[in-house]
Coordinates of C-alpha atoms in Angstrom, one line a residue:
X1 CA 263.6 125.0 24.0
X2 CA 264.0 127.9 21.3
X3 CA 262.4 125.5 18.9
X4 CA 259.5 125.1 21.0
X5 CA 259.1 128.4 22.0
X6 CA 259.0 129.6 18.0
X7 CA 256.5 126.9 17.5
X8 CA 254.0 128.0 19.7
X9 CA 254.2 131.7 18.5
X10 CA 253.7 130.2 15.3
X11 CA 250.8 128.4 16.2
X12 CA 249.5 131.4 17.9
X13 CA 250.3 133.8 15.0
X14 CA 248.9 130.7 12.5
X15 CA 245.6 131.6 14.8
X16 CA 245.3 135.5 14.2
X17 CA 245.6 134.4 11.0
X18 CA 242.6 131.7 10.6
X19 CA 240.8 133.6 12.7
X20 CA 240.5 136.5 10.5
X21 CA 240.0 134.7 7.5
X22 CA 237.0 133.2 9.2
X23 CA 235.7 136.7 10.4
X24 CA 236.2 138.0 6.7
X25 CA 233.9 135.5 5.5
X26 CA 230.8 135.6 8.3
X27 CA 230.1 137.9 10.9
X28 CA 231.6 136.6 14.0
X29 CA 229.5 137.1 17.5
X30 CA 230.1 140.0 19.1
X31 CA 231.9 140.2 22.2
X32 CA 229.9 142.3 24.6
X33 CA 231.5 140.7 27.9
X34 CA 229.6 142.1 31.1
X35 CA 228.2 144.8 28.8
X36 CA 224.9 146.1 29.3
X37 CA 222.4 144.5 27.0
X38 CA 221.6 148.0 25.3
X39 CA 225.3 148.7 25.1
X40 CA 225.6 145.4 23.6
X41 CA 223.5 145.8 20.8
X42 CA 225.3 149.1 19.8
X43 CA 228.4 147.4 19.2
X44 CA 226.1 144.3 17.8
X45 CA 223.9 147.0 15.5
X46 CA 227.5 148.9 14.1
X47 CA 228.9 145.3 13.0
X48 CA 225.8 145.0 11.0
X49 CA 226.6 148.4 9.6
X50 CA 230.2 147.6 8.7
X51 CA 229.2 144.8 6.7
X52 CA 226.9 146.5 4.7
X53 CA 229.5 149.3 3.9
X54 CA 230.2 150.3 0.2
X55 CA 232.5 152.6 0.6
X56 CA 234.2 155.5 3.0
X57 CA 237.1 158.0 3.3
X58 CA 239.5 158.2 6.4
X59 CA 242.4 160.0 8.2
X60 CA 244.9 157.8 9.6
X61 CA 247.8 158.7 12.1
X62 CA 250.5 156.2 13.1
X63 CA 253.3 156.6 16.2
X64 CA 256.1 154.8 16.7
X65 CA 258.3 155.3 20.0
X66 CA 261.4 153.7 20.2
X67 CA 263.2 153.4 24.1
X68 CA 266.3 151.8 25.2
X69 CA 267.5 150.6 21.6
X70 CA 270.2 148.5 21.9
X71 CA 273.6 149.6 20.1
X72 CA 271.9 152.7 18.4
X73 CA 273.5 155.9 18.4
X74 CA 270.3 157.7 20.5
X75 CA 268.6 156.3 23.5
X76 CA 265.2 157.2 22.4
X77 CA 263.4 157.7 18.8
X78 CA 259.7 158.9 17.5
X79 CA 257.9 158.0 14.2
X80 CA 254.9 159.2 12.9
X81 CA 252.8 158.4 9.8
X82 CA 249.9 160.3 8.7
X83 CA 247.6 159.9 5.9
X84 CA 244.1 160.5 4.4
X85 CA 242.5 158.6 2.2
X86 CA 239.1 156.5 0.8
X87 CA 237.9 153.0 -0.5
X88 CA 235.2 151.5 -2.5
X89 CA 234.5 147.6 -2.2
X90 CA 232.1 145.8 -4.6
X91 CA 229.5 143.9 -2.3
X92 CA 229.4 141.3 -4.8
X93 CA 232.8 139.9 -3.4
X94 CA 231.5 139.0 0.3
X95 CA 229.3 136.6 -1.6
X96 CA 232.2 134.9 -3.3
X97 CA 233.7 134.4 0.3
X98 CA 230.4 133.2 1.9
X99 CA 231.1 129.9 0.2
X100 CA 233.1 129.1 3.3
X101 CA 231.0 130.3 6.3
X102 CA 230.5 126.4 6.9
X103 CA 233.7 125.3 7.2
X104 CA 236.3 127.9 7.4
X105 CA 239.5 125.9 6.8
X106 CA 238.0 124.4 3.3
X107 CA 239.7 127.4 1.8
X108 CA 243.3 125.9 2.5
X109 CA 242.1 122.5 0.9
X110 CA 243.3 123.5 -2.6
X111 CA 246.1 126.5 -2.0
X112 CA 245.9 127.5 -5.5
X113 CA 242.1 128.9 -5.3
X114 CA 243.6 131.0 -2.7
X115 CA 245.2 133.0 -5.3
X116 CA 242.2 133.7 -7.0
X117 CA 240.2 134.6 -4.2
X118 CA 243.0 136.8 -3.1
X119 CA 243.1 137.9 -7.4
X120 CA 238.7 138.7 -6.9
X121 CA 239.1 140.5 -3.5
X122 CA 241.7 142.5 -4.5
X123 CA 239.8 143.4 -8.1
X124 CA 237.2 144.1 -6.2
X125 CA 238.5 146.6 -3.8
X126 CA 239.3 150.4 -5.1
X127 CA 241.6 152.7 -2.4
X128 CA 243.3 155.5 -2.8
X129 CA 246.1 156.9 0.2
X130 CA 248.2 159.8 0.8
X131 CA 250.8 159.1 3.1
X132 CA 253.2 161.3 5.3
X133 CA 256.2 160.2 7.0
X134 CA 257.8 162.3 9.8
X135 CA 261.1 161.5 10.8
X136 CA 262.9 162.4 13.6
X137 CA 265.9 165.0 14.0
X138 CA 268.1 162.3 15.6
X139 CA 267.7 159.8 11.9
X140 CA 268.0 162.9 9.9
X141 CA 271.3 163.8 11.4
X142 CA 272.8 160.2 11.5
X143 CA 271.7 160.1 7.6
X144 CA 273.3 162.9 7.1
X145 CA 276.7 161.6 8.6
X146 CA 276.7 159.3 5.6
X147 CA 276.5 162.6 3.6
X148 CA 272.6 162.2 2.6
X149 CA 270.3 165.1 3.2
X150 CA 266.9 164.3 4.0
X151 CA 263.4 166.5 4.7
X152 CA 261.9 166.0 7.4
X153 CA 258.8 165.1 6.1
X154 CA 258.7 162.3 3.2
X155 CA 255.1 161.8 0.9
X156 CA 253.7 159.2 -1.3
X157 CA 250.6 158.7 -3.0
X158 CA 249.3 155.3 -3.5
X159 CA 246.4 153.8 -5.3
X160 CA 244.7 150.7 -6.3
X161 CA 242.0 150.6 -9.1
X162 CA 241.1 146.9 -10.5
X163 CA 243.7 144.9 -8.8
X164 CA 246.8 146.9 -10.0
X165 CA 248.5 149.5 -7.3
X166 CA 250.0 152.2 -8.2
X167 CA 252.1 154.7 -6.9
X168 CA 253.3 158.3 -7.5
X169 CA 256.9 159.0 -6.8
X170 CA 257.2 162.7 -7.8
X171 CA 257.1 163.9 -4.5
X172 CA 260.0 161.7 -3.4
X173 CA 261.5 163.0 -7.2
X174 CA 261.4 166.1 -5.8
X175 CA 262.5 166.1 -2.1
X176 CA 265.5 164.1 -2.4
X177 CA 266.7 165.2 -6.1
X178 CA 269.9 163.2 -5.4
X179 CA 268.6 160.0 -5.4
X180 CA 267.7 159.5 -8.9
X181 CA 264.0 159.0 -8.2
X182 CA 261.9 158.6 -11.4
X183 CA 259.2 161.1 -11.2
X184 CA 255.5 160.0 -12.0
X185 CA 253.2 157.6 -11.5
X186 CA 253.8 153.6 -11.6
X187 CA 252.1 150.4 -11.6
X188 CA 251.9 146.8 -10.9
X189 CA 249.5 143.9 -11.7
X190 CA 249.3 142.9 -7.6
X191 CA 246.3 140.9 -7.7
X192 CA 247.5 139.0 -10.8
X193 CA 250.8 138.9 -9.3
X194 CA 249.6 137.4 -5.7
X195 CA 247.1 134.8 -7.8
X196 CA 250.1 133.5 -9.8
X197 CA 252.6 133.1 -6.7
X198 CA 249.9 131.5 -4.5
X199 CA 249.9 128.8 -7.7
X200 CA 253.8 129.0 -8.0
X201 CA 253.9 128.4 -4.1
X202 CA 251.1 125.8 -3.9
X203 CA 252.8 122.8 -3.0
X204 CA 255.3 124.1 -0.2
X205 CA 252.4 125.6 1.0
X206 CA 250.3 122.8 1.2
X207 CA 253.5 120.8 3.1
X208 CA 253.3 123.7 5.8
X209 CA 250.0 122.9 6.5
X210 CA 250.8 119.3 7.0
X211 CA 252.8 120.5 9.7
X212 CA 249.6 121.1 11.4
X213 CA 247.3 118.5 10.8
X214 CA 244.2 118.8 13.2
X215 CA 243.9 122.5 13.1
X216 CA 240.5 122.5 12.4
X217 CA 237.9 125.2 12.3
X218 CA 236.6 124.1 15.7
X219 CA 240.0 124.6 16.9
X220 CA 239.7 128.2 15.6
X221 CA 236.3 129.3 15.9
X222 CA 236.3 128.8 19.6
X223 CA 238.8 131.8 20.0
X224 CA 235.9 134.4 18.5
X225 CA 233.6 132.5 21.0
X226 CA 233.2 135.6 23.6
X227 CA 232.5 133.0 26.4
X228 CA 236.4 131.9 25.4
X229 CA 237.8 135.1 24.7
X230 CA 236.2 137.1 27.8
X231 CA 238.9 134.7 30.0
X232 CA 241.2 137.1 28.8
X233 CA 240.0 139.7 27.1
X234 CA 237.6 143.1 29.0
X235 CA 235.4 145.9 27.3
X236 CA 233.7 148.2 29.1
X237 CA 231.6 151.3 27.7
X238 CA 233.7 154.9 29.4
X239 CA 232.2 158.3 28.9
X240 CA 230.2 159.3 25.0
X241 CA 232.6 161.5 23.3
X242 CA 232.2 163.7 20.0
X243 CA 233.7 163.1 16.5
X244 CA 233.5 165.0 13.8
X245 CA 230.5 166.7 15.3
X246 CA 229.0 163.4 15.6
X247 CA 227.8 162.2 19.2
X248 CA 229.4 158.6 19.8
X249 CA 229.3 155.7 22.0
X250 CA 233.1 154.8 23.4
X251 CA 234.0 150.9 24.2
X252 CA 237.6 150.0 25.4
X253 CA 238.3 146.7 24.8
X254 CA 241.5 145.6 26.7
X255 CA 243.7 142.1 26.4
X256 CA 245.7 140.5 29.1
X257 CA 248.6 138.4 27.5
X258 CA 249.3 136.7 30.3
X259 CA 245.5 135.8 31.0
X260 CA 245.6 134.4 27.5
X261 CA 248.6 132.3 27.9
X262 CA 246.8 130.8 31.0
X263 CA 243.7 130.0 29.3
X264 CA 242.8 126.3 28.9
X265 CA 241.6 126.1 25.7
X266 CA 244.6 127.8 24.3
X267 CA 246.8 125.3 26.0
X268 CA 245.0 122.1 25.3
X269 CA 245.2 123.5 21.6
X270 CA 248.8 123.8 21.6
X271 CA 249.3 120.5 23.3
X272 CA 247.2 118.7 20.4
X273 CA 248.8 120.7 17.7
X274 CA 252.1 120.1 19.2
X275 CA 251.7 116.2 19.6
X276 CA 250.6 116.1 15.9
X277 CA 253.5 117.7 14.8
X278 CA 255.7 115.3 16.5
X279 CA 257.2 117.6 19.2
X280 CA 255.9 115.2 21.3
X281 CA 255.3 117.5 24.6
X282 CA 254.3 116.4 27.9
X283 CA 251.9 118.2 30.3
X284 CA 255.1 119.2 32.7
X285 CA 256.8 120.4 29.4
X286 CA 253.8 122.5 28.2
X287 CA 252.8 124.0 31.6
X288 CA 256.9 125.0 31.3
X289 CA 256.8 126.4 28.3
X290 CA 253.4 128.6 28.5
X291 CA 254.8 129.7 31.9
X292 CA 258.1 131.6 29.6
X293 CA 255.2 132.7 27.2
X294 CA 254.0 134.1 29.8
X295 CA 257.2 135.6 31.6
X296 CA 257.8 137.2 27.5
X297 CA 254.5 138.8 27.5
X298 CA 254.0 140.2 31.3
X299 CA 255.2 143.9 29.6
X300 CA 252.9 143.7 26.5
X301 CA 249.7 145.8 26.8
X302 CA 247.1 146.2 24.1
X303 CA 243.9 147.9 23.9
X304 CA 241.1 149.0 21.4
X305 CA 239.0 151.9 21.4
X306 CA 235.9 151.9 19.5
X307 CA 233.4 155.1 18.8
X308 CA 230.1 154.2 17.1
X309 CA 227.6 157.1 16.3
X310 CA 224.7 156.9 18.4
X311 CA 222.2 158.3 15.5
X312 CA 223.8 156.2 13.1
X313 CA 225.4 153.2 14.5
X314 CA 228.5 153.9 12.4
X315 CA 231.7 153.3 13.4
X316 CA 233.4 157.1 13.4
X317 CA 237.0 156.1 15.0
X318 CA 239.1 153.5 16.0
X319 CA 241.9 153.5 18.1
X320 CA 244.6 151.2 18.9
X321 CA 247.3 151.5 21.5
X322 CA 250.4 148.8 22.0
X323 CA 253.3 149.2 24.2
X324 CA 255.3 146.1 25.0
X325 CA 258.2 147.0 28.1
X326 CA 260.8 143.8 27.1
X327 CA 261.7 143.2 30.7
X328 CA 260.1 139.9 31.2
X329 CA 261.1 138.7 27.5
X330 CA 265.1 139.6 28.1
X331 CA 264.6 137.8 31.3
X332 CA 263.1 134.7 29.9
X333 CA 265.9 134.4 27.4
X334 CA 268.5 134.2 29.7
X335 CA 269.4 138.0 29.3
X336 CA 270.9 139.7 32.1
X337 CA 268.4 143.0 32.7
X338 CA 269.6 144.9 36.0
X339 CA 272.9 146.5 34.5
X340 CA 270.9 148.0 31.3
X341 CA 267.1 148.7 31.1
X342 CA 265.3 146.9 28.7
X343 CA 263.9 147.7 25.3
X344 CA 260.5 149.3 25.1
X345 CA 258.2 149.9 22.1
X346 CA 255.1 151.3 21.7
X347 CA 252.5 152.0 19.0
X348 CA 249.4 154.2 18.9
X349 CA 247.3 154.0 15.9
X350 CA 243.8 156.3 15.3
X351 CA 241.6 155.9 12.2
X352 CA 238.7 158.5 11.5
X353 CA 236.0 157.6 9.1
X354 CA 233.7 159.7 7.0
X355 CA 231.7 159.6 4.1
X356 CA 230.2 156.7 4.5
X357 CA 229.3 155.1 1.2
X358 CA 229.8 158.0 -0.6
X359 CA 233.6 158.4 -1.4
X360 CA 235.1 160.4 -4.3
X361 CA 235.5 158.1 -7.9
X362 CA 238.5 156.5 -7.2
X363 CA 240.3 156.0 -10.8
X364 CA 243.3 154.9 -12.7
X365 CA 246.0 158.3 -12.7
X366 CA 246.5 158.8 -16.6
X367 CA 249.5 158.0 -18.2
X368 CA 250.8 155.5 -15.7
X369 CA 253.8 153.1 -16.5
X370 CA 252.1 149.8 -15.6
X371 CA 254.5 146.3 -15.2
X372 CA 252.5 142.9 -15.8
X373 CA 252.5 140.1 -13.6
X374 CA 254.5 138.4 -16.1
X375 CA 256.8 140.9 -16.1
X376 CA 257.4 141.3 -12.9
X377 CA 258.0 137.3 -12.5
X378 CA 260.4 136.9 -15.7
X379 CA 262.5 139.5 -13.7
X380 CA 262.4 137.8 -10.4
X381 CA 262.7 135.0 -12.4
X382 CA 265.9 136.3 -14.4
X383 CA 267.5 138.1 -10.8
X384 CA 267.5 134.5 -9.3
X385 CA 269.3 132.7 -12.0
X386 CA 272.0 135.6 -12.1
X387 CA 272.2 135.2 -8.5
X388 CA 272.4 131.5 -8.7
X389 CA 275.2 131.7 -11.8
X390 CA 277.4 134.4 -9.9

């Protein structure tokens, strides 16, 4: 039953997965629902925009809320990450990508080109991001039990330029001076690094995917079809709002877990992936099984915020909310739920945008200590054979 149950989240994970690299390489129909047609081609008229999109800045803010954690020495725990940051992208990439608009799951015929477009993307893409991490008095205290003293507030500036990320650790250097933190900034060959393990990995990779033979892109498309996806997914257009000084259009898109664990099409495609993978299900079986996916997910709630400039057609902010009340899923484990309340988690996530196609140069700090791909693999390489001798 556990194996079953991890299979299907598999499957369904497998699906975010295809999905998105089909969106990334055409642009999927919009999903307007019961929409008005005017409010429709907003949303249709800003996807147009996004794709055309050189470049932007952005301020990001995470939170994390923890409730009911099991065995932890606080009942309750808050995390927030904040940041601010901008991107460039060379257009010239999406063109590279368009080779499989036909058929989406040509690009997992040969697993080693998937380093290489992962390699070109990444080359291709400039960032820069300053990040902020708050932690809370209650982890601060428990770390300092242990006889570590930590600030409050924790920062790191990242960057990528050309396919290698880099990253400045002198303001760690500096707030935690005990931990022997080299100060300065440091790189890695990433998209070199990625290209060469896709080719390392190619052939286990290529056995997981026999796994799942018949996953096909009809299989996949069907789930950015909005006549699929409005079974269990709702937008609706709530009140204009103002960012930035910009007037904006607001759509909330909302999904129903359980609505999507009943839909048809989702369960005929884990019944055919399923029997091809020899798990050999029957329709009582299935119908058993989506009925615990569904019991897991009752407490999960998810929704998406958009706000598209009305003079522009820009997408100014994004927001994303998740909170997940574990009730349902500790019940269909087996877990006994009315001496102790359940685990909750929830996650609210808010992107402003700026700039558009005009962000600052993004370059390559001076004087960084950069480590090769090849590098970095002889001492993977040389940690796993000491591993393996000890």
């Amino acid at each position: 039953m556990q194996k079953r149950v991890t299979m299907i989240s598999l499957l369904v994970l497998l699906l975010a997965l295809t999905a998105g690299v089909i969106h990334a390489q055409d642009v999927p129909p919009v999903f307007c629902g019961s929409l008005a047609e005017a409010d429709c081609a907003i949303l249709e008229n800003a996807q147009k925009a996004v794709a055309e999109l050189t470049g932007a800045t952005f301020d990001l803010n995470f939170d994390l809320n923890l409730d009911n954690i099991p065995d932890a020495p606080f009942d309750t725990l808050a995390i927030n990450l904040s940041g601010a940051g901008a991107y460039a992208i060379d257009p010239a990439i999406m063109e590279k990508l368009a080779v499989f608009e036909g058929d989406p799951m040509a690009i997992f015929e040969d697993m080693e080109q998937i380093g290489q477009l992962v390699e070109d993307a990444l080359t291709a893409f400039d960032g820069q991001l300053n990040l902020t991490l708050t932690l809370p008095p209650e982890v601060l205290a428990e770390i300092a039990k242990e006889g570590i003293k930590l600030p409050e507030k924790l920062s790191v500036e990242l960057r990528m330029v050309d396919g290698v990320g880099y990253v400045n650790l002198s303001a760690l250097a500096e707030a935690i001076p005990d931990a022997g933190i080299p100060g300065g900034w440091y790189g890695l060959e990433i998209a070199k690094l990625l290209n060469n393990v896709f080719v390392m990995l190619a052939p286990q990779m290529e056995g997981m995917m026999g796994m799942l033979p018949g996953f096909d892109a009809e299989t996949i498309t069907q789930f950015s079809d909005p006549a699929v996806v409005g079974d269990f997914m709702n937008i609706e257009r709530v009140a204009d709002a103002d960012v930035n000084g910009e007037a904006v259009a607001v759509f909330k898109t909302t999904l129903d877990y359980v609505k999507l664990f009943s839909n048809p099409a989702l369960t005929d495609m884990m019944k055919s992936q399923m029997d091809a993978a020899g798990a050999g299900m029957s329709e009582a079986d299935l119908e058993q099984m989506m009925e615990m996916m569904r019991e897991m997910y009752k407490g999960l709630t998810f929704d998406v915020t958009e706000y598209v400039g009305l003079a522009d057609g820009l997408p100014r902010q994004l927001e994303m909310r998740f909170y997940w009340d574990m009730t349902g899923m500790m019940s269909a484990m087996g877990e006994v739920t009315t001496q102790v309340s359940a685990p909750a988690f929830g996650a609210n996530f808010t992107i402003v945008y700026g700039n558009f196609n005009t962000p600052p140069a993004i370059t390559a700090p001076e004087g960084a200590v950069v480590l090769t791909a090849e590098e970095a693999i002889q001492m993977f390489m040389g940690g796993m054979g000491a591993m393996s001798g000890s």
